PDB file of C-alpha atoms in Angstrom:
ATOM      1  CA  UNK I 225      93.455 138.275 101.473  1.00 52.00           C
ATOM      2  CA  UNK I 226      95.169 135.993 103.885  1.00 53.00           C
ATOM      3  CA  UNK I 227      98.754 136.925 104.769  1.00 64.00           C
ATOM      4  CA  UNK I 228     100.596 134.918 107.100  1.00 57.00           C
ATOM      5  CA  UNK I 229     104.700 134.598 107.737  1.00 59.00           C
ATOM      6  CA  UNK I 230     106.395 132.227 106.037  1.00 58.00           C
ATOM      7  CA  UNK I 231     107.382 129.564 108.688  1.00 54.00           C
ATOM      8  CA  UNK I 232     103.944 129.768 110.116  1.00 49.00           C
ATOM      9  CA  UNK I 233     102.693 128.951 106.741  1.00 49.00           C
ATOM     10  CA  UNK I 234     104.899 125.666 105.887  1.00 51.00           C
ATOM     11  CA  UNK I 235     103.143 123.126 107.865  1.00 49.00           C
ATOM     12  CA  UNK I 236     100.422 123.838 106.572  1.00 49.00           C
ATOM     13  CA  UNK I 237     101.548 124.008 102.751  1.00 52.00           C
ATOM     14  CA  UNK I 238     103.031 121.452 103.287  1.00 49.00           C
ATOM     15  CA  UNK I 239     100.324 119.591 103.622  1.00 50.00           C
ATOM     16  CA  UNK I 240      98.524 120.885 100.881  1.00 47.00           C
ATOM     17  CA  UNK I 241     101.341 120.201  98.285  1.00 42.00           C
ATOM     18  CA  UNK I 242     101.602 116.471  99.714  1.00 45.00           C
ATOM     19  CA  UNK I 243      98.371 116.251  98.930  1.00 46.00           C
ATOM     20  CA  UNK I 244      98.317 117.407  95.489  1.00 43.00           C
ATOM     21  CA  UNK I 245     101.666 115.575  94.578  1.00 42.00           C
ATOM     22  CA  UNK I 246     100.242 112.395  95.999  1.00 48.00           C
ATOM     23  CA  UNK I 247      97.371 113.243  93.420  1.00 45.00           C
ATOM     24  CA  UNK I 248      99.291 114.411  91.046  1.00 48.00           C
ATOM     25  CA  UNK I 249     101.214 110.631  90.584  1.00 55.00           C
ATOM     26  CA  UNK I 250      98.371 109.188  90.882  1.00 56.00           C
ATOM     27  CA  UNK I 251      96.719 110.767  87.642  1.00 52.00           C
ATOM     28  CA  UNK I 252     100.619 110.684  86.413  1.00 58.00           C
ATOM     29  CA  UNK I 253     100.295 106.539  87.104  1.00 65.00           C
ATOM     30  CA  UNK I 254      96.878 106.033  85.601  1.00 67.00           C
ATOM     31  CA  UNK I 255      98.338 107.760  82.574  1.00 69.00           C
ATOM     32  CA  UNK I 256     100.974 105.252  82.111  1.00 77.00           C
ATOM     33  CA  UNK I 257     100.411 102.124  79.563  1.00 82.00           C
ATOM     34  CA  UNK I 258      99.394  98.596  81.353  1.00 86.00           C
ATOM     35  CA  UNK I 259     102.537  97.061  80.917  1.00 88.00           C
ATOM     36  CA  UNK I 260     104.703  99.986  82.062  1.00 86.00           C
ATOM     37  CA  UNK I 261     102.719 100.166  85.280  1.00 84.00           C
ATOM     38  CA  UNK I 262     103.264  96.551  85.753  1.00 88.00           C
ATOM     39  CA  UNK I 263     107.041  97.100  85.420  1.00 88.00           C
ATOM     40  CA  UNK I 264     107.426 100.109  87.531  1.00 83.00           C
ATOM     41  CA  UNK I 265     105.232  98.348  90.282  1.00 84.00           C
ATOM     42  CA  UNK I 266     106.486  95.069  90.199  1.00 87.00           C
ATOM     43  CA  UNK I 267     110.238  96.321  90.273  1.00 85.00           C
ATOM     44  CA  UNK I 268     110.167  99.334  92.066  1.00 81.00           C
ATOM     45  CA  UNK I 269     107.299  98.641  94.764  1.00 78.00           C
ATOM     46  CA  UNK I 270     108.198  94.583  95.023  1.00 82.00           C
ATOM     47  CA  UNK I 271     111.830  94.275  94.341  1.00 83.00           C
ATOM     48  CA  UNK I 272     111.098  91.828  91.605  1.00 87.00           C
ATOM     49  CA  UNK I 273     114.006  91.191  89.349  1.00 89.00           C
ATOM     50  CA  UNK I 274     113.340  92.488  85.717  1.00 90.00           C
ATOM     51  CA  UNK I 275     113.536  89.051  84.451  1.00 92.00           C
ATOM     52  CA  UNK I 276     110.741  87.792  86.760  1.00 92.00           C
ATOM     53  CA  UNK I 277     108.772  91.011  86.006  1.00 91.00           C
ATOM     54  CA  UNK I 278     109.421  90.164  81.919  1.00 91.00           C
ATOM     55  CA  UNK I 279     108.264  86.514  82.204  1.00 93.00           C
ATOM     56  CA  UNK I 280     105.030  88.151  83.372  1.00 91.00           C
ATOM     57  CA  UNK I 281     104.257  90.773  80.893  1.00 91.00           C
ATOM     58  CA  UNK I 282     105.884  88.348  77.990  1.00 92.00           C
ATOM     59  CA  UNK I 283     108.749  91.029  76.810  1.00 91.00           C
ATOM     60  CA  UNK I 284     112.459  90.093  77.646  1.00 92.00           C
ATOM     61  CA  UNK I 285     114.798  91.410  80.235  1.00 89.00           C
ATOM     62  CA  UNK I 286     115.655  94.461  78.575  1.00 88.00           C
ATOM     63  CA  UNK I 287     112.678  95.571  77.062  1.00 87.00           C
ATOM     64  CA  UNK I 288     110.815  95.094  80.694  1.00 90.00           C
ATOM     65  CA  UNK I 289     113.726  97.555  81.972  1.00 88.00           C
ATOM     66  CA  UNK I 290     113.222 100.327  79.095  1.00 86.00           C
ATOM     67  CA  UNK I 291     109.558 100.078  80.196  1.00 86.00           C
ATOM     68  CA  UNK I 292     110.189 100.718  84.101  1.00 86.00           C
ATOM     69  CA  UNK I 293     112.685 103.484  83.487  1.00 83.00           C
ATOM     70  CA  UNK I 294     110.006 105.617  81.242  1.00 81.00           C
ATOM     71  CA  UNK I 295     107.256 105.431  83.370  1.00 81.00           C
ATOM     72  CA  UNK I 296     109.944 105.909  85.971  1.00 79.00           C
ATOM     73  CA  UNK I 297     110.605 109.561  83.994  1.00 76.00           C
ATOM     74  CA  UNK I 298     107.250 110.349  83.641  1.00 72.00           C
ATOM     75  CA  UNK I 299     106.168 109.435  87.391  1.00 70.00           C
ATOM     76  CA  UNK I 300     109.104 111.476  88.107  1.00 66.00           C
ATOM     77  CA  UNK I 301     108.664 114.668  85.717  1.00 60.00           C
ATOM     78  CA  UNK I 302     105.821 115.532  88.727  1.00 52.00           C
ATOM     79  CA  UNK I 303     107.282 115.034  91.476  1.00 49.00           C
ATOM     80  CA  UNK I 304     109.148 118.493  91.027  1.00 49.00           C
ATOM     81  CA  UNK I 305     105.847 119.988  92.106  1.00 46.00           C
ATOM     82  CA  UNK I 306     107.146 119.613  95.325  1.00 44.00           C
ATOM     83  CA  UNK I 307     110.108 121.552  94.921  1.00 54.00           C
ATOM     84  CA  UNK I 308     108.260 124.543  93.347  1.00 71.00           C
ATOM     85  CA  UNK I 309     107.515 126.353  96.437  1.00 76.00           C
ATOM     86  CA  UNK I 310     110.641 126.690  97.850  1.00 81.00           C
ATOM     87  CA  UNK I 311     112.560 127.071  94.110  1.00 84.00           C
ATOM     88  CA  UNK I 312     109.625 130.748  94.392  1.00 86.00           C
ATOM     89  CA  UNK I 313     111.013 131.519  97.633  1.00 88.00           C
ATOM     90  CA  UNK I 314     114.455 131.145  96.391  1.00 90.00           C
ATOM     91  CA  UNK I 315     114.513 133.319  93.682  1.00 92.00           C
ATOM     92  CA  UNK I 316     112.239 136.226  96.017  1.00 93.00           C
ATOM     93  CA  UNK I 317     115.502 136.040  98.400  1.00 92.00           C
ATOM     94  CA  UNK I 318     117.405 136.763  95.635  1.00 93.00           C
ATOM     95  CA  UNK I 319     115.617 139.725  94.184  1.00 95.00           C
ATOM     96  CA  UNK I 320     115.256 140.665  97.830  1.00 91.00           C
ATOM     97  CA  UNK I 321     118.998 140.630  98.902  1.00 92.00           C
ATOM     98  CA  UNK I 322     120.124 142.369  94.935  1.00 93.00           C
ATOM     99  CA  UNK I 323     117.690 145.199  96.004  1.00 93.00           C
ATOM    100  CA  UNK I 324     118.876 145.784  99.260  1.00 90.00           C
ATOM    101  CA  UNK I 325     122.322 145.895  97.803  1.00 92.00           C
ATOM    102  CA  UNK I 326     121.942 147.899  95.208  1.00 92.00           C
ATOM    103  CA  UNK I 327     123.077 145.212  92.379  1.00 94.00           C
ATOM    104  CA  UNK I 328     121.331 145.866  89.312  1.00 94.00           C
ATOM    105  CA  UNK I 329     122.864 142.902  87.424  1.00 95.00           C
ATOM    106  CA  UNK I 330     121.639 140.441  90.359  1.00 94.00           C
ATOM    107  CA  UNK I 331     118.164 142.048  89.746  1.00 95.00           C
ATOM    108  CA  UNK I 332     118.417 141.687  86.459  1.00 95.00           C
ATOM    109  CA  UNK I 333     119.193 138.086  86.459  1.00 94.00           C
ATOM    110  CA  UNK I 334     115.788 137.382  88.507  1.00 95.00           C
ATOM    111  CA  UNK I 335     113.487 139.743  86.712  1.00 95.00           C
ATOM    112  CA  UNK I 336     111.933 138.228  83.463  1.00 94.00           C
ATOM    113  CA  UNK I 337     112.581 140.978  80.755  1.00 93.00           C
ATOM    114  CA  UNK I 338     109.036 142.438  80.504  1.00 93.00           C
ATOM    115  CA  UNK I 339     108.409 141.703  84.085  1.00 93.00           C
ATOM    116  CA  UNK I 340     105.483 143.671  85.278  1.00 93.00           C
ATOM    117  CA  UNK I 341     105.378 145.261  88.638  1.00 94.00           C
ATOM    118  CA  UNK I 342     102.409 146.741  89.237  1.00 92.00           C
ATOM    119  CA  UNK I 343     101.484 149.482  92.303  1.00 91.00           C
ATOM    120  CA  UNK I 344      98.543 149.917  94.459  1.00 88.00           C
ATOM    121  CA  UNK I 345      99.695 153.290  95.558  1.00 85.00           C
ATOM    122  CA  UNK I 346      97.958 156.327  97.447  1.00 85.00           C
ATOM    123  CA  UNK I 347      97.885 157.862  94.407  1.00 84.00           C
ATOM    124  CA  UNK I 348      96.128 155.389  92.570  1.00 86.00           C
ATOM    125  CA  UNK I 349      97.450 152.034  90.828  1.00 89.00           C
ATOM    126  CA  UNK I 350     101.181 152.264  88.630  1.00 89.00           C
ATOM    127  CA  UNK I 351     102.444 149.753  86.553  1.00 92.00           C
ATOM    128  CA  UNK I 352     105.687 149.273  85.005  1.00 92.00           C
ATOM    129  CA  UNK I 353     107.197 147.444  82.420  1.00 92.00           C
ATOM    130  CA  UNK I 354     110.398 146.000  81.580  1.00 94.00           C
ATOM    131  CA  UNK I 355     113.449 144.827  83.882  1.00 95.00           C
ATOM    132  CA  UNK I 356     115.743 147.979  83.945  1.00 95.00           C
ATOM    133  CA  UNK I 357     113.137 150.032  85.266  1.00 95.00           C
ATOM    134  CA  UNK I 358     111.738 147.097  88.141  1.00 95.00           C
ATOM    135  CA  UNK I 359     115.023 146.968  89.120  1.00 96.00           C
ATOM    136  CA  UNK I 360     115.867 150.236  89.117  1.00 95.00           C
ATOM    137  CA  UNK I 361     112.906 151.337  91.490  1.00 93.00           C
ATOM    138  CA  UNK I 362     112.727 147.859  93.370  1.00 93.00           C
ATOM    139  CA  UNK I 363     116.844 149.138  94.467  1.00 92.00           C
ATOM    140  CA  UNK I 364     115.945 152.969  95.182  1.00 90.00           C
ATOM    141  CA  UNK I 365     112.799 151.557  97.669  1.00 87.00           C
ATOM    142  CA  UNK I 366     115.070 148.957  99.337  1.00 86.00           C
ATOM    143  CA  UNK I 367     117.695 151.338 100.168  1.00 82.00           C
ATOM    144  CA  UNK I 368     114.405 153.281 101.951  1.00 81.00           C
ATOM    145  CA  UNK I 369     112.930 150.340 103.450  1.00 81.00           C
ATOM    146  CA  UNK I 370     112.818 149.556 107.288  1.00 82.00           C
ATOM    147  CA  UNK I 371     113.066 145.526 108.527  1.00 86.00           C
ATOM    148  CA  UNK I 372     110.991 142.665 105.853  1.00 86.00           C
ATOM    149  CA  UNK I 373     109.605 139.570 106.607  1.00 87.00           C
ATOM    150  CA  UNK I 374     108.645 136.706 104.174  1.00 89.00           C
ATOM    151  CA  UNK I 375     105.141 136.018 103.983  1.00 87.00           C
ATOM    152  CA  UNK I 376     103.023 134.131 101.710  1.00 85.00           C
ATOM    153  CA  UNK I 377      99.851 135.729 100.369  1.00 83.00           C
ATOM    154  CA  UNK I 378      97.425 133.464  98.687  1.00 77.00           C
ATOM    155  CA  UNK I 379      99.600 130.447  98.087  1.00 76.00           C
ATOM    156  CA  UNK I 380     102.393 133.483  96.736  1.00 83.00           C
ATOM    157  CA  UNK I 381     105.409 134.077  98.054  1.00 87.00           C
ATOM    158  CA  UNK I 382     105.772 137.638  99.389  1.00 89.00           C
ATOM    159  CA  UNK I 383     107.667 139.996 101.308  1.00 90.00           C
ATOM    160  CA  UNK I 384     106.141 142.580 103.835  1.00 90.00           C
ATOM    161  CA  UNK I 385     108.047 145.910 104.854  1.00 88.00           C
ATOM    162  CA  UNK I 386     108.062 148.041 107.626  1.00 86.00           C
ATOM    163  CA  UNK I 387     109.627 151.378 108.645  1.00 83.00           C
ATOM    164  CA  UNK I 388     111.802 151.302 111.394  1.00 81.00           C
ATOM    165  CA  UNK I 389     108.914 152.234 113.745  1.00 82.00           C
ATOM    166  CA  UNK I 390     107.369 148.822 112.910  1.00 81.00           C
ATOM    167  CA  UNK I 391     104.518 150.541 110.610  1.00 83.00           C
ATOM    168  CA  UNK I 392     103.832 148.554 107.646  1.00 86.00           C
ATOM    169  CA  UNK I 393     104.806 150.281 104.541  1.00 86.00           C
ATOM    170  CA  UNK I 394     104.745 147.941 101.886  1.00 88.00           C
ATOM    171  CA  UNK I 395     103.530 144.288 100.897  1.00 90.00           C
ATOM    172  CA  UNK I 396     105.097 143.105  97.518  1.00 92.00           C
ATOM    173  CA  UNK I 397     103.952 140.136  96.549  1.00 91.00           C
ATOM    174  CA  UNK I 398     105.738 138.115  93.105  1.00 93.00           C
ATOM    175  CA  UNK I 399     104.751 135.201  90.586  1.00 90.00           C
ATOM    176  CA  UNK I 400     107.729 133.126  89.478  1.00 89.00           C
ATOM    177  CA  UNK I 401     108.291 131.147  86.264  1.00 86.00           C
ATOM    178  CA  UNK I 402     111.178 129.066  86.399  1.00 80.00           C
ATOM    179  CA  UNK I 403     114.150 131.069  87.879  1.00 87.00           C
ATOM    180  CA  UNK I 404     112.197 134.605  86.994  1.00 92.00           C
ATOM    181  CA  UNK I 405     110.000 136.798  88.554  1.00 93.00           C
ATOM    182  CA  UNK I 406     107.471 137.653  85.872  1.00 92.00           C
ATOM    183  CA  UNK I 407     105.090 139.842  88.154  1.00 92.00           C
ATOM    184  CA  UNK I 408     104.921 142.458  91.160  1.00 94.00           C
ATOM    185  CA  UNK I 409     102.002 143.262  92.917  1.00 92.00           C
ATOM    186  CA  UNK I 410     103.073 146.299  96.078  1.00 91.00           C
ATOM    187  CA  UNK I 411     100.693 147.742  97.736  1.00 90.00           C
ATOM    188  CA  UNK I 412     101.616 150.737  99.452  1.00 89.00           C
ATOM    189  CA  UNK I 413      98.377 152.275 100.663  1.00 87.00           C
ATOM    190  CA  UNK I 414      98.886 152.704 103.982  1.00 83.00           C
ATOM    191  CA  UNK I 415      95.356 153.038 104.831  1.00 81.00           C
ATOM    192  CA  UNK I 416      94.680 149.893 103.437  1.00 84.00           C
ATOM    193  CA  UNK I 417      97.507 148.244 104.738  1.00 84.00           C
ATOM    194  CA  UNK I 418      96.737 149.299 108.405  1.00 80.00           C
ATOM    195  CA  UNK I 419      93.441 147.302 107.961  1.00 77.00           C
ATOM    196  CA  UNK I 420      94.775 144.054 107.077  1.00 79.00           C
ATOM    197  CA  UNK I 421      96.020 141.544 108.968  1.00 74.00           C
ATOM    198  CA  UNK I 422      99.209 141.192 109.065  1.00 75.00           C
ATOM    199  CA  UNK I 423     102.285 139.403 111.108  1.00 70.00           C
ATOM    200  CA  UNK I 424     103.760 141.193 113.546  1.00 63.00           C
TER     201      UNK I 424
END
């Protein structure tokens, strides 16, 4: 399991998500009809006036624009891939910062209802059920915790915690559905987390 800080990580996910976007419209484009591919590429990539671009596929003005603007919405109903990433990290902050403080309804607001957080502990592996109860315990272990830093874990978003002498205590790592965390993976082991490799 490869977990690496967060910044460190970017460039290089970066590059990974361009790469699958860029795939990702171009399956998205050879979806589209003939004509509507003609009218988003003629307008959009050649700055040719929708008239011009109508003459060509035989339609009129107006039904050459209707054409451009819905392969426009389905070229652009993937580009939110790219977005995804940092919309994860974005909601991790905010479970992160509601724990710390202590704000239940903040927690609440991230944590899917029948989120599942589930514990690789000393004493073998926990899971929970059900947002009251996450957030409860995800506020009692923040209040504990030493300094965090965001890491990403597998292409997840992730936060690792230390104690204040800089020993690794925790590594929580979340999958995020729209604005909700649906799962929580912690591993606690300290014997297991003093073998990894982890950021400093």
């Amino acid at each position: 399991m490869r977990v690496v800080p967060e910044q460190a990580a970017a460039p290089q996910n970066e590059a990974e998500l361009a790469d699958s976007v860029g795939l990702a419209r171009l399956v998205v484009l050879d979806s589209l009809s003939p004509a509507e591919r003609v009218a988003l590429v003629l307008h959009d990539v050649f700055a040719l006036p929708f008239s011009e671009v109508g003459s060509v596929l035989g339609r009129s003005t107006d039904a050459t624009k209707m054409l451009a603007s819905r392969a426009r919405r389905k070229v652009r109903g993937h580009d939110g891939v790219a977005d995804d990433q940092h919309l994860r990290r974005r909601v991790v902050d905010a479970f992160r910062a509601a724990a710390r403080d202590g704000d239940i309804d903040a927690l609440l607001r991230v944590l899917d209802p029948e989120v599942q957080l589930r514990v690789d502990s000393p004493a073998g592996r926990v899971q929970v059920e059900g947002a009251e109860e996450v957030a409860r315990r995800a506020s009692y272990f923040a209040a504990r915790s030493g300094p965090t830093t965001d890491v990403v874990v597998a292409g997840r978003s992730g936060v690792l915690a230390r104690d204040h002498q800089g020993a690794a205590v925790s590594l929580l790592v979340f999958d995020v559905e729209g604005q909700q965390i649906i799962t929580i993976d912690a591993l606690t082991d300290p014997s297991t987390l003093t073998h990894m490799s982890l950021p400093l």
